[in-house]
PDB file of C-alpha atoms in Angstrom:
ATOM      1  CA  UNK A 191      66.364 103.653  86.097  1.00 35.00           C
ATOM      2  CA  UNK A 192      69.938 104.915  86.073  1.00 40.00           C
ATOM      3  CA  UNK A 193      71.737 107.006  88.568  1.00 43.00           C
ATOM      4  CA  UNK A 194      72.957 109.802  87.794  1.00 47.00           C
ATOM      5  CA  UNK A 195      77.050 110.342  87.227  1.00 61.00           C
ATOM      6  CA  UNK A 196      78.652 111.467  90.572  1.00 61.00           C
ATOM      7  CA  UNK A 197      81.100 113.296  88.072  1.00 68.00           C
ATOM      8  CA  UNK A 198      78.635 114.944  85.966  1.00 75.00           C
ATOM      9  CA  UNK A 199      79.408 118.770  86.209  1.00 78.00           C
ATOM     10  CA  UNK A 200      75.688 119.660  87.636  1.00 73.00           C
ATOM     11  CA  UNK A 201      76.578 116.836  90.465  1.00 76.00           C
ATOM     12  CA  UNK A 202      80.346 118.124  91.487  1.00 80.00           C
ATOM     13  CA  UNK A 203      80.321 121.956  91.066  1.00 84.00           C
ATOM     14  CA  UNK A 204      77.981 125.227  92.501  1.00 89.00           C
ATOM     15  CA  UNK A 205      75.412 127.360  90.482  1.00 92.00           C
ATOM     16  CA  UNK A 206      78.719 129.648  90.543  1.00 95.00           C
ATOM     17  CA  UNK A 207      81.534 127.605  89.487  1.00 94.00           C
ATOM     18  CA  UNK A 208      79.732 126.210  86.843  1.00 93.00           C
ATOM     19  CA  UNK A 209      78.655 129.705  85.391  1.00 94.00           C
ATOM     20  CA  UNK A 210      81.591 130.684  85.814  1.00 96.00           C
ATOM     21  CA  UNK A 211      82.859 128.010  83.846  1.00 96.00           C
ATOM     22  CA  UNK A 212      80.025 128.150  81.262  1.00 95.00           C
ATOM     23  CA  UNK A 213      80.556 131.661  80.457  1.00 97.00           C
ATOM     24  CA  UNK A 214      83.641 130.577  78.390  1.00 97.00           C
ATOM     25  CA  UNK A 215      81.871 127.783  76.666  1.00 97.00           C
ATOM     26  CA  UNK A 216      81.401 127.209  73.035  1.00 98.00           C
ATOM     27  CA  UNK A 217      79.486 125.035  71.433  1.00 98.00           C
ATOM     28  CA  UNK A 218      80.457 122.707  69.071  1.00 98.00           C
ATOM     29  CA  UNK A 219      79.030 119.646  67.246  1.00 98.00           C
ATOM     30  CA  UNK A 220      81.082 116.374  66.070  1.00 98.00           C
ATOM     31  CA  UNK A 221      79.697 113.911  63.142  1.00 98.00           C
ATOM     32  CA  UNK A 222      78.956 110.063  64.143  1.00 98.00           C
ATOM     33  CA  UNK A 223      82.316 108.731  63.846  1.00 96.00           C
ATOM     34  CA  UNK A 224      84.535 111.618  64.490  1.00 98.00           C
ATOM     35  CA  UNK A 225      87.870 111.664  65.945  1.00 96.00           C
ATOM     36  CA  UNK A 226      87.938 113.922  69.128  1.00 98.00           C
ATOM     37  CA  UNK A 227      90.908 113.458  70.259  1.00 97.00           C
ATOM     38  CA  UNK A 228      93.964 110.682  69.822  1.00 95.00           C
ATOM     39  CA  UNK A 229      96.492 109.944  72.455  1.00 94.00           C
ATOM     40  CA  UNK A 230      99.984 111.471  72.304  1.00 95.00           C
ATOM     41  CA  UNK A 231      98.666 114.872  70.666  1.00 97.00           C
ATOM     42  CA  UNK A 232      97.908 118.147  72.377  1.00 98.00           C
ATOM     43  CA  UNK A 233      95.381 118.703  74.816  1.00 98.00           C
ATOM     44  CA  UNK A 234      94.223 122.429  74.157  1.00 98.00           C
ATOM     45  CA  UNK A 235      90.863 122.097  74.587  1.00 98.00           C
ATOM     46  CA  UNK A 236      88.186 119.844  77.288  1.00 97.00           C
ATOM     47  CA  UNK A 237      84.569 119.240  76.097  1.00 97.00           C
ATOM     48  CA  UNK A 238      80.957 118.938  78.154  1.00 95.00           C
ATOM     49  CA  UNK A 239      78.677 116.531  76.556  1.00 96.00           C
ATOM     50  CA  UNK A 240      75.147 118.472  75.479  1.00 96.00           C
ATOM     51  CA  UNK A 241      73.954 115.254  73.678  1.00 97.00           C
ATOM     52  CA  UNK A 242      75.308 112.022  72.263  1.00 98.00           C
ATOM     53  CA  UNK A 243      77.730 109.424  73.433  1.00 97.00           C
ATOM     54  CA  UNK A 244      81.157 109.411  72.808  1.00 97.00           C
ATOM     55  CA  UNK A 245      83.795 106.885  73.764  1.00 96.00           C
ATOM     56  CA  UNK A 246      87.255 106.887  75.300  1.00 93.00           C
ATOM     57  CA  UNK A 247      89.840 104.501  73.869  1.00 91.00           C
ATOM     58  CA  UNK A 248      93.575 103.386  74.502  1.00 84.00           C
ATOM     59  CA  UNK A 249      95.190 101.563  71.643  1.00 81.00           C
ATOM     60  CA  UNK A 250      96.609  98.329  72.248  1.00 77.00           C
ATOM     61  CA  UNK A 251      99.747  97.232  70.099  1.00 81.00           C
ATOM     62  CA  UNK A 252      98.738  94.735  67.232  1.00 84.00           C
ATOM     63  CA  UNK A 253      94.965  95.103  68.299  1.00 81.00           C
ATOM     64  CA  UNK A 254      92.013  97.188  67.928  1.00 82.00           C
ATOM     65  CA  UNK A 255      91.615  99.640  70.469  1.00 82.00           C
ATOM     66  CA  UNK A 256      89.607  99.021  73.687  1.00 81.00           C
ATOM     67  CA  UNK A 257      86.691 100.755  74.931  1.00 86.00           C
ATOM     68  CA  UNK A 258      87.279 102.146  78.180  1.00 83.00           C
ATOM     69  CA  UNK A 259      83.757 104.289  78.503  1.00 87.00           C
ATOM     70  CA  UNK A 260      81.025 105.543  76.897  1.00 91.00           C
ATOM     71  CA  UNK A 261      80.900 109.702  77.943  1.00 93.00           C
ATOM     72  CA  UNK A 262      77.014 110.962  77.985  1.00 93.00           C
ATOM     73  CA  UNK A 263      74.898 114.397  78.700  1.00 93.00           C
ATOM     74  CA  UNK A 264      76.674 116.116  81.269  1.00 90.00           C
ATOM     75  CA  UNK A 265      80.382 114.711  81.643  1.00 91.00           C
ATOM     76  CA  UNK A 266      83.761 115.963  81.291  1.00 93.00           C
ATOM     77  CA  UNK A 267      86.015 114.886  77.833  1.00 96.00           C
ATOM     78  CA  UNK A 268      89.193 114.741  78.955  1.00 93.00           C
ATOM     79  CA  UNK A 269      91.156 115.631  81.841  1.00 92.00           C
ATOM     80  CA  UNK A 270      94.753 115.476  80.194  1.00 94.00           C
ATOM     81  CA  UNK A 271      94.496 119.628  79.284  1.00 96.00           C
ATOM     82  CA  UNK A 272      95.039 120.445  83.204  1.00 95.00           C
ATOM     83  CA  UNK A 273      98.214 118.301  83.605  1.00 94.00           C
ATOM     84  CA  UNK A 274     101.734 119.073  82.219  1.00 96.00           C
ATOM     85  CA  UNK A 275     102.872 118.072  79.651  1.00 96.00           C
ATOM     86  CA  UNK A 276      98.937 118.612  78.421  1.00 97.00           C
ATOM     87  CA  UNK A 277      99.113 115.462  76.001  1.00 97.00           C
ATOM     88  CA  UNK A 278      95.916 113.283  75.842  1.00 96.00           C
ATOM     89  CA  UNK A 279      96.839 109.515  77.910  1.00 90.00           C
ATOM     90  CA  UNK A 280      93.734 108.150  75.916  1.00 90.00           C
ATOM     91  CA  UNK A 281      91.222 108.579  72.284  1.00 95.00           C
ATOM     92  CA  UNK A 282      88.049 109.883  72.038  1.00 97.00           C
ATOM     93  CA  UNK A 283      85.205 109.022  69.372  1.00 97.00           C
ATOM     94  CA  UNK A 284      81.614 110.383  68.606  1.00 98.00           C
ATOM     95  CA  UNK A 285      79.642 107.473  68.694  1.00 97.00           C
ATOM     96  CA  UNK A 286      76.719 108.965  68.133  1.00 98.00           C
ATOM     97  CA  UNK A 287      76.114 112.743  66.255  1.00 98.00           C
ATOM     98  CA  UNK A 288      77.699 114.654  69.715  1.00 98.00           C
ATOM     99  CA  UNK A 289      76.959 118.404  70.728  1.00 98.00           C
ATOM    100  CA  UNK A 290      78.994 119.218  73.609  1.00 98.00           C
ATOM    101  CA  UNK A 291      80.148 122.720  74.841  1.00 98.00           C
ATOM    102  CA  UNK A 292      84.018 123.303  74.431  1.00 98.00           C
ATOM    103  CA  UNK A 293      86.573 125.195  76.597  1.00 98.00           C
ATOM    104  CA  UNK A 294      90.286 126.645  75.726  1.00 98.00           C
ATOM    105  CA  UNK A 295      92.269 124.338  78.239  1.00 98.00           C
ATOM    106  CA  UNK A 296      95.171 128.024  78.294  1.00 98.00           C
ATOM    107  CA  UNK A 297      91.917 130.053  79.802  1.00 98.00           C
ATOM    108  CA  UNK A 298      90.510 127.999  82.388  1.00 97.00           C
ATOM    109  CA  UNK A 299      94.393 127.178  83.281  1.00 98.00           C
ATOM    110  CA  UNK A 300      94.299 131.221  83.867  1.00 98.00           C
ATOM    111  CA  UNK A 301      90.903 131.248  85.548  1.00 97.00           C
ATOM    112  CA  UNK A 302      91.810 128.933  87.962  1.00 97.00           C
ATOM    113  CA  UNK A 303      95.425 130.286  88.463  1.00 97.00           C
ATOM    114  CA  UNK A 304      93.199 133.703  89.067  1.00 98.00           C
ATOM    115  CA  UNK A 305      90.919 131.839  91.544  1.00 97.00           C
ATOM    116  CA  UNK A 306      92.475 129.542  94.206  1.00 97.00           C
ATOM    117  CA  UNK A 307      88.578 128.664  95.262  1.00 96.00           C
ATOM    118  CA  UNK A 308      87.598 128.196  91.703  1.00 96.00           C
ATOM    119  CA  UNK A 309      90.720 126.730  91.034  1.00 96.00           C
ATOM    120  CA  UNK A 310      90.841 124.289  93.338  1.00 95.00           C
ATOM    121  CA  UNK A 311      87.060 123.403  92.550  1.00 94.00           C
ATOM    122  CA  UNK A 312      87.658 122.296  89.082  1.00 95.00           C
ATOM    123  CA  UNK A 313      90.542 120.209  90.251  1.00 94.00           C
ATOM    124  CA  UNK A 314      88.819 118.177  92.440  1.00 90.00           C
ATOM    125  CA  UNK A 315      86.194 117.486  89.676  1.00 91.00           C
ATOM    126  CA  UNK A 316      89.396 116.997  87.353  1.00 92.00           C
ATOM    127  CA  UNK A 317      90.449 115.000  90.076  1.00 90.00           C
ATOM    128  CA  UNK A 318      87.161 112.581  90.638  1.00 88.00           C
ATOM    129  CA  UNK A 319      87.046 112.692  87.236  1.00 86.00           C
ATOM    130  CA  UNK A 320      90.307 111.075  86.647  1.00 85.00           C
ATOM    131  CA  UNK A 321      90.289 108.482  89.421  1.00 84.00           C
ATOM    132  CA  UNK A 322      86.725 106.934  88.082  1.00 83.00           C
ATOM    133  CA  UNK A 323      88.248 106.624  84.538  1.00 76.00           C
ATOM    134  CA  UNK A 324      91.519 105.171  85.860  1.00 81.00           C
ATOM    135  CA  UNK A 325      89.262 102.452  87.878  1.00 80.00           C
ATOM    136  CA  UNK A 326      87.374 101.715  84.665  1.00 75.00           C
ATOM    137  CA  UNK A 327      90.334 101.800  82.701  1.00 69.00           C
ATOM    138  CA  UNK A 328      91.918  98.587  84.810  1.00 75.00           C
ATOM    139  CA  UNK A 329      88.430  96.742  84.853  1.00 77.00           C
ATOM    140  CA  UNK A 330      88.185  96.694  81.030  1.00 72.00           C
ATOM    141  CA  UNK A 331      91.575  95.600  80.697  1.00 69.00           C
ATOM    142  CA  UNK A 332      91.234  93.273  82.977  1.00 75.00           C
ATOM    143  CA  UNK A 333      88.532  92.283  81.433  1.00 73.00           C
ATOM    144  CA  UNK A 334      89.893  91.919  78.392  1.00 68.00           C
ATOM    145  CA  UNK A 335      93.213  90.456  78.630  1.00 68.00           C
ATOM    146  CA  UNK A 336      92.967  88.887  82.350  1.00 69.00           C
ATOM    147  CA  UNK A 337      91.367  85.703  80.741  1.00 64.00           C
ATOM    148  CA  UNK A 338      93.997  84.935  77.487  1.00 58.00           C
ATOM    149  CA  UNK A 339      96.677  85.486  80.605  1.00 54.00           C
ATOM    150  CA  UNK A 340      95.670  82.672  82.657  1.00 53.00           C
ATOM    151  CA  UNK A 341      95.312  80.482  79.266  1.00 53.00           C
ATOM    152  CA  UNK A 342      98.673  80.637  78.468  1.00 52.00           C
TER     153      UNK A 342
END
């Protein structure tokens, strides 16, 4: 049995922040295989996952890109919309058919400008968010290229 995400959305914010935040939700559905996002373009938009799995890259020079986490029911896709100069750090992929609900990064920018509480609310979950993904981010690399280091 698997724990539950301490960054899901239903584990991080109220009944009121997260209506709040769900009443400017769309919903929108990617294919197996689609491209999400790719690092270095604008980040306009953030995505909930509804259903499916979708996975966060970084490309590596002369290689494929690595895996840094597989994204399920419930968390946040991408963080890189709520920090100047709002340009995605990493990829994202549907790895599976993906619904997800999807939010103008320029509104809830506004929203939380509006709302210091709210505000401040959604950047801590930005926040906890950001700091798992980093963590995983340096284990898989580590993983990865920590080994062919010491062989040389």
């Amino acid at each position: 049995m698997s724990t539950p995400s301490p960054i899901r959305i239903a584990a991080v914010l109220s009944t009121e922040y997260r209506g709040r935040l769900m009443s400017h939700a769309r919903e929108v559905n990617f294919r197996e295989g689609a491209r999400i996002f790719d690092e270095g373009t604008r980040a306009e938009s953030f995505w909930i996952v509804r259903s499916g799995t979708v996975t966060l890259e970084i490309p590596v020079p002369g290689r494929r890109p690595t895996s840094i986490e597989s994204l399920g029911p419930g968390e946040l896709v991408g963080w890189s919309w709520l920090f100047p100069p709002y340009v995605w750090q990493l990829s994202a992929e549907a790895m599976t058919p993906v619904r997800a609900y999807e939010f103008d990064a320029t509104t809830v920018r506004m929203l939380m400008d509006a709302d210091p509480a709210f505000g401040s609310a959604i950047g801590h979950w930005v926040g906890r968010v950001l700091a798992l993904r980093l963590q995983q981010t340096r284990t898989r690399l580590l993983d990865r290229f920590a080994p062919h280091a010491a062989a040389s």
